CSV table of C-alpha atoms in Angstrom, one decimal:
chain,number,residue,atom,x,y,z
A,1,VAL,CA,115.9,27.5,89.2
A,2,TYR,CA,117.1,26.3,92.7
A,3,ILE,CA,114.1,25.8,95.7
A,4,ILE,CA,115.2,25.5,99.0
A,5,ASP,CA,112.6,24.2,101.2
A,6,GLU,CA,112.4,25.2,105.0
A,7,VAL,CA,115.1,27.5,104.5
A,8,HIS,CA,114.6,29.0,108.2
A,9,MET,CA,116.3,25.7,109.3
A,10,LEU,CA,119.5,26.7,107.6
A,11,SER,CA,122.7,27.1,110.1
A,12,LEU,CA,124.3,30.6,110.6
A,13,GLY,CA,127.1,29.3,108.2
A,14,ALA,CA,124.9,28.4,105.5
A,15,PHE,CA,123.0,31.4,105.5
A,16,ASN,CA,126.2,33.5,105.2
A,17,ALA,CA,127.5,31.3,102.5
A,18,LEU,CA,123.9,31.9,100.4
A,19,LEU,CA,124.0,35.5,101.1
A,20,LYS,CA,127.3,35.8,99.2
A,21,THR,CA,125.4,34.2,96.2
A,22,LEU,CA,122.2,36.3,96.5
A,23,GLU,CA,124.5,39.6,96.6
A,24,GLU,CA,125.8,38.7,93.1
A,25,PRO,CA,123.5,36.1,91.7
A,26,PRO,CA,124.6,34.8,88.3
A,27,PRO,CA,122.2,35.9,85.8
A,28,HIS,CA,121.0,32.0,84.9
A,29,ALA,CA,120.2,31.2,88.6
A,30,ILE,CA,116.5,31.7,90.2
A,31,PHE,CA,116.7,31.0,94.2
A,32,ILE,CA,113.5,30.3,95.7
A,33,LEU,CA,113.7,30.4,99.4
A,34,ALA,CA,110.5,28.7,100.9
A,35,THR,CA,109.8,28.8,104.7
A,36,THR,CA,106.7,28.8,107.2
A,37,GLU,CA,108.5,30.8,109.6
A,38,SER,CA,110.0,33.8,107.8
A,39,TYR,CA,111.0,35.5,111.0
A,40,LYS,CA,113.7,33.1,111.6
A,41,VAL,CA,115.6,33.9,108.2
A,42,PRO,CA,118.3,36.6,108.9
A,43,ALA,CA,117.3,40.0,107.9
A,44,THR,CA,120.5,40.5,105.6
A,45,VAL,CA,118.8,37.5,103.7
A,46,GLY,CA,115.3,38.6,103.7
A,47,SER,CA,116.3,41.8,102.8
A,48,ARG,CA,117.7,40.9,99.3
A,49,CYS,CA,114.7,38.8,98.4
A,50,GLN,CA,111.1,39.7,96.9
A,51,LYS,CA,108.4,38.3,99.7
A,52,PHE,CA,105.5,36.5,98.7
A,53,GLU,CA,102.9,35.3,101.4
A,54,PHE,CA,100.5,32.6,100.4
A,55,ARG,CA,97.2,32.1,101.4
A,56,ARG,CA,94.7,29.3,102.0
A,57,ILE,CA,93.1,28.6,99.0
A,58,PRO,CA,89.2,28.9,99.1
A,59,VAL,CA,86.9,25.9,99.2
A,60,ALA,CA,85.2,26.4,96.3
A,61,ASP,CA,88.7,26.6,94.3
A,62,ILE,CA,89.7,23.5,96.0
A,63,VAL,CA,86.1,21.6,94.9
A,64,ALA,CA,86.6,22.9,91.3
A,65,ARG,CA,90.0,21.3,91.2
A,66,LEU,CA,88.7,18.0,92.8
A,67,GLN,CA,85.7,17.9,90.2
A,68,GLY,CA,88.6,18.3,87.3
A,69,VAL,CA,90.6,15.6,88.9
A,70,CYS,CA,87.7,13.5,89.3
A,71,VAL,CA,86.6,13.6,85.6
A,72,HIS,CA,90.3,13.2,84.3
A,73,GLU,CA,90.2,10.1,86.3
A,74,GLY,CA,87.1,9.0,85.2
A,75,ILE,CA,85.4,9.1,89.0
A,76,ALA,CA,81.8,10.1,89.7
A,77,ALA,CA,81.8,12.3,92.9
A,78,GLU,CA,79.4,13.9,94.9
A,79,THR,CA,79.5,17.6,95.5
A,80,ALA,CA,78.8,17.7,98.9
A,81,ALA,CA,81.4,14.6,99.5
A,82,LEU,CA,84.2,17.0,97.5
A,83,GLU,CA,82.9,19.7,99.7
A,84,LEU,CA,83.5,18.0,103.0
A,85,VAL,CA,87.2,16.9,101.5
A,86,ALA,CA,87.9,20.2,100.6
A,87,ARG,CA,86.9,21.4,104.2
A,88,GLN,CA,89.0,19.2,106.0
A,89,ALA,CA,92.0,20.0,103.9
A,90,THR,CA,91.6,23.5,105.6
A,91,GLY,CA,93.1,25.6,102.4
A,92,ALA,CA,95.7,23.0,101.3
A,93,MET,CA,95.3,21.7,97.8
A,94,ARG,CA,98.1,18.9,98.3
A,95,ASP,CA,96.2,17.6,101.7
A,96,ALA,CA,92.6,17.8,99.7
A,97,GLU,CA,94.0,15.5,96.9
A,98,SER,CA,95.4,13.0,99.2
A,99,LEU,CA,92.2,12.9,101.0
A,100,LEU,CA,90.7,12.5,97.8
A,101,ASP,CA,93.5,9.4,96.8
A,102,GLN,CA,92.3,7.8,100.3
A,103,LEU,CA,88.7,8.1,99.5
A,104,ILE,CA,89.0,6.6,95.9
A,105,ALA,CA,91.4,4.1,97.2
A,106,ALA,CA,88.8,2.9,100.2
A,107,GLY,CA,85.8,3.0,97.8
A,108,SER,CA,87.8,0.7,95.1
A,109,ALA,CA,89.1,-1.9,98.1
A,110,ALA,CA,85.6,-1.9,99.6
A,111,THR,CA,83.8,-2.7,96.2
A,112,GLY,CA,86.3,-4.2,94.0
A,113,GLY,CA,87.1,-1.5,91.8
A,114,GLN,CA,83.9,1.2,92.4
A,115,THR,CA,84.8,4.6,90.8
A,116,THR,CA,82.2,6.6,92.8
A,117,VAL,CA,82.8,8.9,95.7
A,118,THR,CA,79.6,9.7,97.7
A,119,LEU,CA,79.1,12.0,100.8
A,120,ALA,CA,78.5,8.6,103.4
A,121,GLN,CA,81.8,7.4,102.1
A,122,ALA,CA,83.4,10.7,102.9
A,123,GLN,CA,81.8,10.9,106.3
A,124,ALA,CA,83.0,7.8,107.4
A,125,LEU,CA,86.3,8.1,106.0
A,126,LEU,CA,87.3,11.9,107.2
A,127,GLY,CA,85.2,11.6,110.5
A,128,ALA,CA,82.1,13.6,110.1
A,129,ALA,CA,82.2,12.9,114.2
A,130,LEU,CA,85.2,15.3,114.2
A,131,ASN,CA,82.9,17.9,112.8
A,132,GLN,CA,80.4,17.1,115.6
A,133,THR,CA,83.2,17.1,118.1
A,134,VAL,CA,84.2,20.8,117.4
A,135,GLN,CA,80.8,21.8,117.6
A,136,GLY,CA,80.3,20.0,120.7
A,137,LEU,CA,83.6,21.6,122.3
A,138,THR,CA,81.9,24.9,121.1
A,139,ASP,CA,78.8,24.0,123.1
A,140,ALA,CA,81.2,23.2,126.1
A,141,LEU,CA,82.8,26.6,125.6
A,142,ALA,CA,79.9,28.4,125.7
A,143,VAL,CA,78.8,27.0,129.2
A,144,SER,CA,82.4,27.0,130.6
A,145,ASP,CA,81.7,23.0,130.8
A,146,SER,CA,85.7,22.3,131.1
A,147,ALA,CA,85.0,18.5,131.8
A,148,GLN,CA,82.6,17.7,128.6
A,149,GLY,CA,85.3,19.6,126.7
A,150,LEU,CA,88.1,17.7,127.8
A,151,ARG,CA,86.1,14.2,127.5
A,152,LEU,CA,85.3,15.1,123.8
A,153,ILE,CA,89.0,15.8,123.1
A,154,GLN,CA,90.0,12.6,124.7
A,155,THR,CA,87.2,10.8,122.8
A,156,ALA,CA,88.3,12.3,119.3
A,157,VAL,CA,92.1,11.6,119.7
A,158,ASP,CA,91.0,7.9,121.2
A,159,ALA,CA,89.4,7.6,117.9
A,160,GLY,CA,92.7,8.4,115.7
A,161,ALA,CA,91.8,11.9,115.2
A,162,ASP,CA,95.0,14.2,115.0
A,163,PRO,CA,95.0,16.9,117.5
A,164,ARG,CA,96.7,19.3,115.3
A,165,GLN,CA,94.0,18.9,112.8
A,166,LEU,CA,91.1,19.0,115.5
A,167,ALA,CA,92.9,22.5,116.9
A,168,ARG,CA,92.9,23.8,113.7
A,169,GLN,CA,89.1,23.2,112.9
A,170,VAL,CA,88.1,24.3,116.4
A,171,VAL,CA,90.0,27.8,115.5
A,172,ASP,CA,88.3,27.6,112.0
A,173,TYR,CA,85.1,27.0,113.6
A,174,LEU,CA,85.2,30.0,116.2
A,175,ARG,CA,86.4,32.5,113.4
A,176,GLN,CA,83.3,31.5,111.4
A,177,LEU,CA,81.1,31.7,114.5
A,178,LEU,CA,82.8,35.3,114.9
A,179,LEU,CA,81.8,36.3,111.2
A,180,ILE,CA,78.4,35.3,111.8
A,181,ARG,CA,78.1,37.2,115.3
A,182,LEU,CA,79.3,40.0,113.6
A,183,GLY,CA,76.7,40.1,110.7
A,184,ASN,CA,79.2,38.4,108.3
A,185,GLY,CA,77.3,35.3,107.9
A,186,ALA,CA,77.5,35.5,104.0
A,187,LEU,CA,81.5,34.8,104.4
A,188,VAL,CA,80.8,31.6,106.0
A,189,ASP,CA,81.1,28.7,103.6
A,190,ALA,CA,78.7,25.6,105.2
A,191,THR,CA,75.5,23.7,104.8
A,192,SER,CA,72.3,25.1,105.9
A,193,GLU,CA,72.3,22.5,108.4
A,194,VAL,CA,75.4,23.3,109.7
A,195,ARG,CA,74.6,27.1,109.5
A,196,ALA,CA,71.5,26.5,111.8
A,197,ILE,CA,73.6,25.3,114.6
A,198,MET,CA,76.3,27.9,114.2
A,199,ALA,CA,73.4,30.6,114.1
A,200,GLN,CA,72.1,29.3,117.5
A,201,GLN,CA,75.7,29.0,118.9
A,202,ALA,CA,77.0,32.6,118.0
């Protein structure tokens, strides 16, 4: 099995060479071409491949996986903390596991080997403030207060927030508000407190 990651980065010459192999692949070989920008793969190559679109993993599935990791590692973790981790990962299991590792390491360093992950720790490390920023930005959008919106973004970035992650969370939050507005609130995965705020904003 040969995995070519970010295949869209190949040069035209490399694609031409690969095309020859894809046209008459050896029976013992399987090629997996992975990319986040499939539109950049030449049609001559794409037409000779089976295409599989991967979707973001639901929060519940990520939480279940993280709980399994915690049980295996002998770590006690609050479900609410794992849910926060899963939401911050925005559908990426690798990111969720990395965030959990950070939480465990930070908790262990702070307490000399503590093996418990709490919601308070998760909020402190992962930035519950970022969620508040997203809600604040939504409020600013609702009243067309550009100055307040820019202030919130600047404050978040100055505090160390990743602008790309912030942007993803804003888009995801607005999508959830749209679901609530259209009467599909059951599809929104949020705590009762957050749901109340979202209902007002919607």
